[in-house]
Coordinates of C-alpha atoms in Angstrom, one line a residue:
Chain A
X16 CA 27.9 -68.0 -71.3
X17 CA 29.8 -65.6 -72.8
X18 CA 28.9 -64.2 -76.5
X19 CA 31.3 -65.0 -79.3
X20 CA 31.9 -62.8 -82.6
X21 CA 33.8 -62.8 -85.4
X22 CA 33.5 -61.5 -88.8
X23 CA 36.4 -63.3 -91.4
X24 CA 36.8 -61.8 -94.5
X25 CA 39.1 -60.7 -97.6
X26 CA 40.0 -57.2 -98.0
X27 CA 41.5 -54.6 -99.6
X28 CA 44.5 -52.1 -98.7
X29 CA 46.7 -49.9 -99.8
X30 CA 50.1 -51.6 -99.5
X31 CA 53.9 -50.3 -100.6
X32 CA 53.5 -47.7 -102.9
X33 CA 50.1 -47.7 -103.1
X34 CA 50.2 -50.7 -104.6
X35 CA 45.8 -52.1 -104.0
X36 CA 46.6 -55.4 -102.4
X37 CA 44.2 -58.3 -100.8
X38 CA 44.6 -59.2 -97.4
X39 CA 42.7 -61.5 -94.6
X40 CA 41.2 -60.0 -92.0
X41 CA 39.5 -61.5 -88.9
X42 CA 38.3 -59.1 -85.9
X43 CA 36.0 -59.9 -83.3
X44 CA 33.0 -57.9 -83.0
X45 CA 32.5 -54.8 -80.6
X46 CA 36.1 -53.5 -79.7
X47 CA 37.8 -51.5 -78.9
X48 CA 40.6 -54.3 -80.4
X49 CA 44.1 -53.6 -81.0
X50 CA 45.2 -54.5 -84.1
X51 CA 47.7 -57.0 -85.7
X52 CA 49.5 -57.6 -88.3
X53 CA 50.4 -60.8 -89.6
X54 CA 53.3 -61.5 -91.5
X55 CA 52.9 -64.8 -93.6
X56 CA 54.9 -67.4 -94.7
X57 CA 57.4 -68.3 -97.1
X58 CA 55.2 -71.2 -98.6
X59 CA 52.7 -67.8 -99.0
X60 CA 48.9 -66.8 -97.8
X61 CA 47.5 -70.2 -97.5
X62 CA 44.8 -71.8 -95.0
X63 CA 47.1 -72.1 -91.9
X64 CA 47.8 -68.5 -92.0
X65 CA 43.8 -67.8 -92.1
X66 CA 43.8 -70.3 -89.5
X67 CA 46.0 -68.2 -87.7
X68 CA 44.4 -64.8 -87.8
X69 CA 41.6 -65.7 -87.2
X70 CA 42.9 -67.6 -84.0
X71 CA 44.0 -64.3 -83.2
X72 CA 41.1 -62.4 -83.8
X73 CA 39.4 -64.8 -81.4
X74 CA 41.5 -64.3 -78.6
X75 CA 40.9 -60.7 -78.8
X76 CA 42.7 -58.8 -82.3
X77 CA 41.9 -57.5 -85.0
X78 CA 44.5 -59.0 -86.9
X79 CA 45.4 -58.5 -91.1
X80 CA 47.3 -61.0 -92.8
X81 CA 48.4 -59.1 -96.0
X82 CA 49.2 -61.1 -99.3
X83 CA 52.6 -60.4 -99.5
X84 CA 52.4 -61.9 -103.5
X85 CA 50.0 -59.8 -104.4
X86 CA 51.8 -58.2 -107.4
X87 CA 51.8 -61.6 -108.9
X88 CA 48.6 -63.1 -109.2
X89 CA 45.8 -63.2 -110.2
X90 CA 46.1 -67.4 -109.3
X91 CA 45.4 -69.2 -106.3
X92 CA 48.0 -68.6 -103.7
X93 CA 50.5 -71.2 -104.2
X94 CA 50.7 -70.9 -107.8
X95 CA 51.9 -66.7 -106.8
X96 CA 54.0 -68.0 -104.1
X97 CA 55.8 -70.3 -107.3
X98 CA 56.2 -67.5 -109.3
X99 CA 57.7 -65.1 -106.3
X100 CA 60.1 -68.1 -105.4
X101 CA 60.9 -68.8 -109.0
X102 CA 61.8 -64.9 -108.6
X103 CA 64.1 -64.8 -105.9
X104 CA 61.3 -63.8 -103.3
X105 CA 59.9 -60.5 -102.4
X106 CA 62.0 -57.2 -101.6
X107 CA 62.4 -56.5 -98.0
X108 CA 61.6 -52.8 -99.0
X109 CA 58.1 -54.2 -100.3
X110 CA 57.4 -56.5 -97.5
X111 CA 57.6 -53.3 -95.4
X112 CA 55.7 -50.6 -97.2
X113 CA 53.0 -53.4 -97.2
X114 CA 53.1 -54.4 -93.8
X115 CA 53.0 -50.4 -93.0
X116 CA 49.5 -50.2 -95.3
X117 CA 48.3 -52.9 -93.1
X118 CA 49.0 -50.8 -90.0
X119 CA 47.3 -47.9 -91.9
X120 CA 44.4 -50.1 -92.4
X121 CA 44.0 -51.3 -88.8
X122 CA 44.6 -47.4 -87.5
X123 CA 41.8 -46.7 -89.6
X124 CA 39.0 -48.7 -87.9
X125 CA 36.6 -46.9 -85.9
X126 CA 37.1 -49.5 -83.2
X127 CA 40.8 -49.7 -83.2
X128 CA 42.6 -49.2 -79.7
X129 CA 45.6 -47.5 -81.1
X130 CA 48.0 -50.1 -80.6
X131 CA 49.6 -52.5 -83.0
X132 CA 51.3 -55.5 -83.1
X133 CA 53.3 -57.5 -85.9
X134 CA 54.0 -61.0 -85.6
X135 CA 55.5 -63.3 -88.6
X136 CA 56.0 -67.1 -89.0
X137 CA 59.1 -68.5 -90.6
X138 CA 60.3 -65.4 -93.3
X139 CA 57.3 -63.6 -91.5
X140 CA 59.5 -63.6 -88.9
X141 CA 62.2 -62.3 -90.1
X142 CA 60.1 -59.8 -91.4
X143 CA 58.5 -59.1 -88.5
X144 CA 62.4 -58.3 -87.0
X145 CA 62.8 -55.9 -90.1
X146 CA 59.9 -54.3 -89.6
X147 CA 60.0 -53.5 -85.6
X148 CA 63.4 -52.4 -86.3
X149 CA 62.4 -49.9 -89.2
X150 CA 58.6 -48.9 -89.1
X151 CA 57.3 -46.4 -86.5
X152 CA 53.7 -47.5 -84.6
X153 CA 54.4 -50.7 -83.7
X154 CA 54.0 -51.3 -80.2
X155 CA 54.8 -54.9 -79.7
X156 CA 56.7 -57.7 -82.3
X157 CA 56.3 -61.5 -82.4
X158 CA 59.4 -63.3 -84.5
X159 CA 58.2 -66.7 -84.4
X160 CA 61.2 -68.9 -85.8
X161 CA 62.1 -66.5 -88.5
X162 CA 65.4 -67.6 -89.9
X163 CA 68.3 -65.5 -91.5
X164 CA 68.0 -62.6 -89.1
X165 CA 71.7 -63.3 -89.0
X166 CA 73.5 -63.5 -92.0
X167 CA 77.1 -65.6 -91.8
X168 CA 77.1 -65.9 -95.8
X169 CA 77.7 -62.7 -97.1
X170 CA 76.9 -64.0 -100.1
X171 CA 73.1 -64.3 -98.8
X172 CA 72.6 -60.7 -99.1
X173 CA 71.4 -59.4 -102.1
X174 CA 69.2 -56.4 -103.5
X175 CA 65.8 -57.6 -102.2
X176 CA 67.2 -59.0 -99.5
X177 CA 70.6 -56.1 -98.6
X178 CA 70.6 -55.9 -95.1
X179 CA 71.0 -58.3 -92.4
X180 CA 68.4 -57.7 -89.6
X181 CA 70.5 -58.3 -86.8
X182 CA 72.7 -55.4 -87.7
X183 CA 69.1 -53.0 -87.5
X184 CA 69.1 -54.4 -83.6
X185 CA 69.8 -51.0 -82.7
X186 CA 66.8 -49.1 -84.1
X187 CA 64.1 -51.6 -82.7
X188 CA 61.8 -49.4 -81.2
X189 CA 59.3 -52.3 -79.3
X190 CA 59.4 -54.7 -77.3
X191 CA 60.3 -58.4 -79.1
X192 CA 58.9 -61.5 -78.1
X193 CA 60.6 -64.6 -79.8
X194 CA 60.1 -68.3 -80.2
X195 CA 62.2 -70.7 -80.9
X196 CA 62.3 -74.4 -81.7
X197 CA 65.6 -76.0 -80.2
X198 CA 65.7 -78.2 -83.0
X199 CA 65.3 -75.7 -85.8
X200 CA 68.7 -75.7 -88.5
X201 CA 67.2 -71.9 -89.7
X202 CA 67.7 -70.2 -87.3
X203 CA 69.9 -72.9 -84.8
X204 CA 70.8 -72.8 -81.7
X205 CA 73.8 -70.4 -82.2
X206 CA 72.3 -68.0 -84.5
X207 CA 69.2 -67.8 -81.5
X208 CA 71.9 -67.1 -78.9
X209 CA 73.7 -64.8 -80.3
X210 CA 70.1 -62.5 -81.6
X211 CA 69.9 -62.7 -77.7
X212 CA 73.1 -61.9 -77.2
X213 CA 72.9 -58.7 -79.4
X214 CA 69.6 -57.8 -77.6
X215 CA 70.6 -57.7 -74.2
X216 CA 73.8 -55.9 -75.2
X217 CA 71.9 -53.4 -76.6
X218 CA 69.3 -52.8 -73.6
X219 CA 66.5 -53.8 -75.7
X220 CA 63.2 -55.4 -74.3
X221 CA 62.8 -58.5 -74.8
X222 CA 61.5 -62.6 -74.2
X223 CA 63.1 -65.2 -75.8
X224 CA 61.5 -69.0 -75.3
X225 CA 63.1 -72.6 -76.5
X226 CA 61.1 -75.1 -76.7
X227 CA 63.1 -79.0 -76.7
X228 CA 62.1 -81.7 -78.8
X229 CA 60.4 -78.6 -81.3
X230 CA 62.0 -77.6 -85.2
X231 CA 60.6 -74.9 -87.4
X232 CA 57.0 -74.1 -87.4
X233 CA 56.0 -76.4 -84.5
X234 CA 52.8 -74.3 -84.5
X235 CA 51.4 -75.7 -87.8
X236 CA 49.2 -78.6 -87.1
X237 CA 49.1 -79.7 -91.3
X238 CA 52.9 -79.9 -90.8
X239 CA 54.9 -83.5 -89.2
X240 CA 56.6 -80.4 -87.2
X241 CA 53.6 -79.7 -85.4
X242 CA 54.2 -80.4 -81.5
X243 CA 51.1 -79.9 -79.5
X244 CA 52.5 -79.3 -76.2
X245 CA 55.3 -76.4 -77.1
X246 CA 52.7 -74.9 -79.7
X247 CA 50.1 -74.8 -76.8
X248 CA 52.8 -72.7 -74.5
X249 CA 53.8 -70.6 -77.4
X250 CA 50.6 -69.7 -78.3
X251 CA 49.9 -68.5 -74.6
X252 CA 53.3 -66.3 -75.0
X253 CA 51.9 -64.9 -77.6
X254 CA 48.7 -63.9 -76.4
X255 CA 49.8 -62.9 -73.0
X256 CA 52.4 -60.8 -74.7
X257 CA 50.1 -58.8 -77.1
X258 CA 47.2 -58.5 -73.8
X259 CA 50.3 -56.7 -71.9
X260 CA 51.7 -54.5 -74.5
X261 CA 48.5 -53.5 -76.7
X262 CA 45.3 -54.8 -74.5
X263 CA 46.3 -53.7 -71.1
X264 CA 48.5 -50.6 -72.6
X265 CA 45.9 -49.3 -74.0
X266 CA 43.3 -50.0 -71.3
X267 CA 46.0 -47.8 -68.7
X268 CA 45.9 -45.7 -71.1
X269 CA 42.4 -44.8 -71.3
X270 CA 41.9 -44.9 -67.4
Chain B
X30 CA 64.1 -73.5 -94.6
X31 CA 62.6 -70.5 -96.9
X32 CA 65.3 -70.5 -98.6
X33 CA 64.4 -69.2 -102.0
X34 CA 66.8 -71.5 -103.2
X35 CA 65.4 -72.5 -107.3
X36 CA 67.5 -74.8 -109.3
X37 CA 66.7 -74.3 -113.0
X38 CA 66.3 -76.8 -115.7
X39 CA 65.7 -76.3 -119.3
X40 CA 63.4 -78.7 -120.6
X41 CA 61.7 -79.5 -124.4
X42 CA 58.7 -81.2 -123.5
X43 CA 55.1 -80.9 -122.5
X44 CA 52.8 -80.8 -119.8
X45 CA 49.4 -81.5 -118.8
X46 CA 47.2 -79.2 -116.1
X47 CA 44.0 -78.0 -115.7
X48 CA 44.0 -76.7 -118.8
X49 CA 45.0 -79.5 -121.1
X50 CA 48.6 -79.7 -122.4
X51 CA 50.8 -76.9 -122.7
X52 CA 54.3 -77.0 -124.1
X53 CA 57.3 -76.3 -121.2
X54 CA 60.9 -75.2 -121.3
X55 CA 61.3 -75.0 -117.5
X56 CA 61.7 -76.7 -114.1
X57 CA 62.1 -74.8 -111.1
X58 CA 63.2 -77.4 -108.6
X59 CA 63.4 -76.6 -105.1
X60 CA 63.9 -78.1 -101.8
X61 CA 61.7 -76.2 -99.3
X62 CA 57.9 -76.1 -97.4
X63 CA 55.4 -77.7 -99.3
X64 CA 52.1 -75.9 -99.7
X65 CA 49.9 -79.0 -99.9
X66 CA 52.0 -82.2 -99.4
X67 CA 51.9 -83.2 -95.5
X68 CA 55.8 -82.8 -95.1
X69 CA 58.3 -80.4 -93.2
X70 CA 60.1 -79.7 -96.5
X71 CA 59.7 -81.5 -100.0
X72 CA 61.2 -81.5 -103.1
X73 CA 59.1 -79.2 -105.3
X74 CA 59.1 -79.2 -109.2
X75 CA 57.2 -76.6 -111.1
X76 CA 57.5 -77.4 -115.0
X77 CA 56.5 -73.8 -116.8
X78 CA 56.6 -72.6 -119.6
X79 CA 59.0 -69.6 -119.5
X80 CA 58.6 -68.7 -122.9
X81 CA 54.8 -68.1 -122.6
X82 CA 55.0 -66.2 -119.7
X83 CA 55.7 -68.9 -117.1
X84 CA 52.2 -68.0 -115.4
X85 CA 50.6 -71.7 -115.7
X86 CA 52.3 -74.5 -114.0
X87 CA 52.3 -78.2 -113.4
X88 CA 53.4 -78.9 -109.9
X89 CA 54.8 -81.9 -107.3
X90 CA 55.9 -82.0 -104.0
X91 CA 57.7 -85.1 -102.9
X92 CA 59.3 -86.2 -99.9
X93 CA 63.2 -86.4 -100.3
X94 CA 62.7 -90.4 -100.8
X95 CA 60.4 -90.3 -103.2
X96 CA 62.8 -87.7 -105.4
X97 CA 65.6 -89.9 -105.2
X98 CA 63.6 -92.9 -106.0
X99 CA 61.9 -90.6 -109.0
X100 CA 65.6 -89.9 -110.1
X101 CA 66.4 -93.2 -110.1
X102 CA 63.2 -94.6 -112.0
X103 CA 63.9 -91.9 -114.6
X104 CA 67.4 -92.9 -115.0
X105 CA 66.3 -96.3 -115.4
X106 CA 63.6 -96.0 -117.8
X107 CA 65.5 -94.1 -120.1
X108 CA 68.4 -96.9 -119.9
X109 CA 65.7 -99.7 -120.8
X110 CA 63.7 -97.4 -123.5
X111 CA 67.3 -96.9 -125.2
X112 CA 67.6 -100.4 -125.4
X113 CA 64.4 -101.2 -127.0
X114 CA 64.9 -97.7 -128.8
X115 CA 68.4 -97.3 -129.4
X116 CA 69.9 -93.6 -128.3
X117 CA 67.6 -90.9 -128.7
X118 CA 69.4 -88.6 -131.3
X119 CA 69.0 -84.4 -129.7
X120 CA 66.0 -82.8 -130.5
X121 CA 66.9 -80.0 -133.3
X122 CA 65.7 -77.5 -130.7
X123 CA 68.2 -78.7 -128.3
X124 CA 70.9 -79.1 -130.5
X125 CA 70.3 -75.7 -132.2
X126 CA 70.9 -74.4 -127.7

């Protein structure tokens, strides 16, 4: 039988700025362990997302889920997440400077492989696109359903929020796995398409996987949207995506 | 959705939470994930207090159904309290707005 480790815990790091933030963070024992970063939610840092890392950490990464709200607590997390909605959401500036911190944080660990992934949910993963287009070090990004990488209403655009990420396609510097529910309104059908469309123009590496009779966040099981099946096969995707680009990577590496 | 999307409503009232009552001059309302409520997306109220901060709220999530039937229950008590009541005259604080 095969030993099983895992220590779970919160954490400190230094996010954007400097700003000392909490996070989540689930590693196996032992290592070496690439490291990932997970971007959370809109709805915030709550118990799916735990669920998540720590799903992650068992399959073989140490994985930090940073709390994005952090500047506006103390409180539990979804009383933060009410004020940061109330407030038009967090800065895409901020998002990255503290999703770079948590890279800083996983580099740091004596049993750290040297590679790095990002992977968001939702806004996460939107996120995630921003940050594998603008932060150096990551060596693999996961944008699981993250809506509003295109931008048709200008009017979405705004100072936290200036840029649209599919106009950064050019800069990202990984490769991109995404996942897609065909039934999903944000992002659709269309707006999936044409993120593929602009990938392959540009020569960029990439996976791209539909999944029928899925929406939006099909992976969470406290959700109506959950769909077993298509969360099962995603899931795989993303774990045989992160063993190729920071498991195996590094392993060649070393030899 | 995450659509940061926050209709505002001022408010003169009051609210109770884990704290007791506190007085409110705010609802963010909000059609989006739920954090606890075993739905896709729900409509979310937040009644805060704005004035003190807006740090402590009182918070729903209800599926789209039960807003509209909320709305409509509202609407209808205030009809049938009016009648027993007559018209409620503005509060001074929401005239003096």
């Amino acid at each position: 039988m095969t030993y099983e480790s895992m220590l779970a815990e919160t954490i400190a790091f230094r996010g954007h700025h400097g700003d000392l933030g909490e996070a989540y963070y689930a590693r196996p024992l032992g290592g070496p362990w690439p490291g990932v970063v997970l971007v959370h939610h809109m709805p915030g840092w709550d118990e799916w997302i735990k669920e998540a890392t720590r799903k992650l950490a068992h399959h073989g990464f140490a994985t930090i889920a940073p709390h994005l709200y952090f500047r506006e607590g103390p409180g539990s997390p979804d009383d933060v997440g009410a004020r940061v909605r109330a407030a038009g959401g967090v800065a895409d500036e901020q998002v990255l400077g503290d999703v770079a911190g948590a890279m800083e944080f996983l580099r740091a660990q004596p049993y750290a492989n040297g590679k790095i992934g990002v992977i968001g949910f939702c806004s996460g993963g939107r996120h995630t696109y921003l940050a594998a287009c603008s932060l150096d070090g990551i060596d693999a990004a996961v944008d699981c359903w993250g809506g509003n990488v295109i931008v048709d209403d200008p009017k979405q655009l705004n100072a936290k929020r200036p840029v649209a990420p599919i106009d950064l396609t050019a800069k990202l510097r990984c490769p991109l796995l995404g996942l897609f529910g065909n039934d999903d309104e944000n992002p659709n059908r269309d707006q999936v398409n044409r993120t593929e469309a602009m990938l392959k123009k540009l020569g960029k590496t990439y996976e791209f996987h539909r999944y029928d009779g899925a929406g939006h966040a099909f992976f969470n099981a406290t959700r109506p949207a959950y769909r077993p099946e298509q969360a099962l096969d995603g899931w795989t995707k993303v774990f045989g995506f992160f063993h190729k680009h920071l498991t195996a990577a590094a392993a060649a590496r070393a030899a | 959705m995450c659509s940061y999307i926050v209709e505002k409503a001022k408010l003169l009232g009051s609210a109770k939470g884990p704290n007791g009552w506190m007085r409110i001059d705010t609802a963010n309302v909000y059609y989006d994930h739920p954090f606890h409520a075993p739905l896709d997306h729900a409509l979310g109220i937040d009644f805060i207090s704005e004035a003190d901060g807006g740090r402590d709220r009182v918070a729903v999530e209800l599926s789209a159904a039960s807003a509209r039937e909320l709305v409509a229950k509202i609407l209808a008590a205030l009809a049938n309290g009016e009648i027993e009541h007559g018209k409620a005259a503005h509060h001074p604080m929401e005239a003096a707005e």
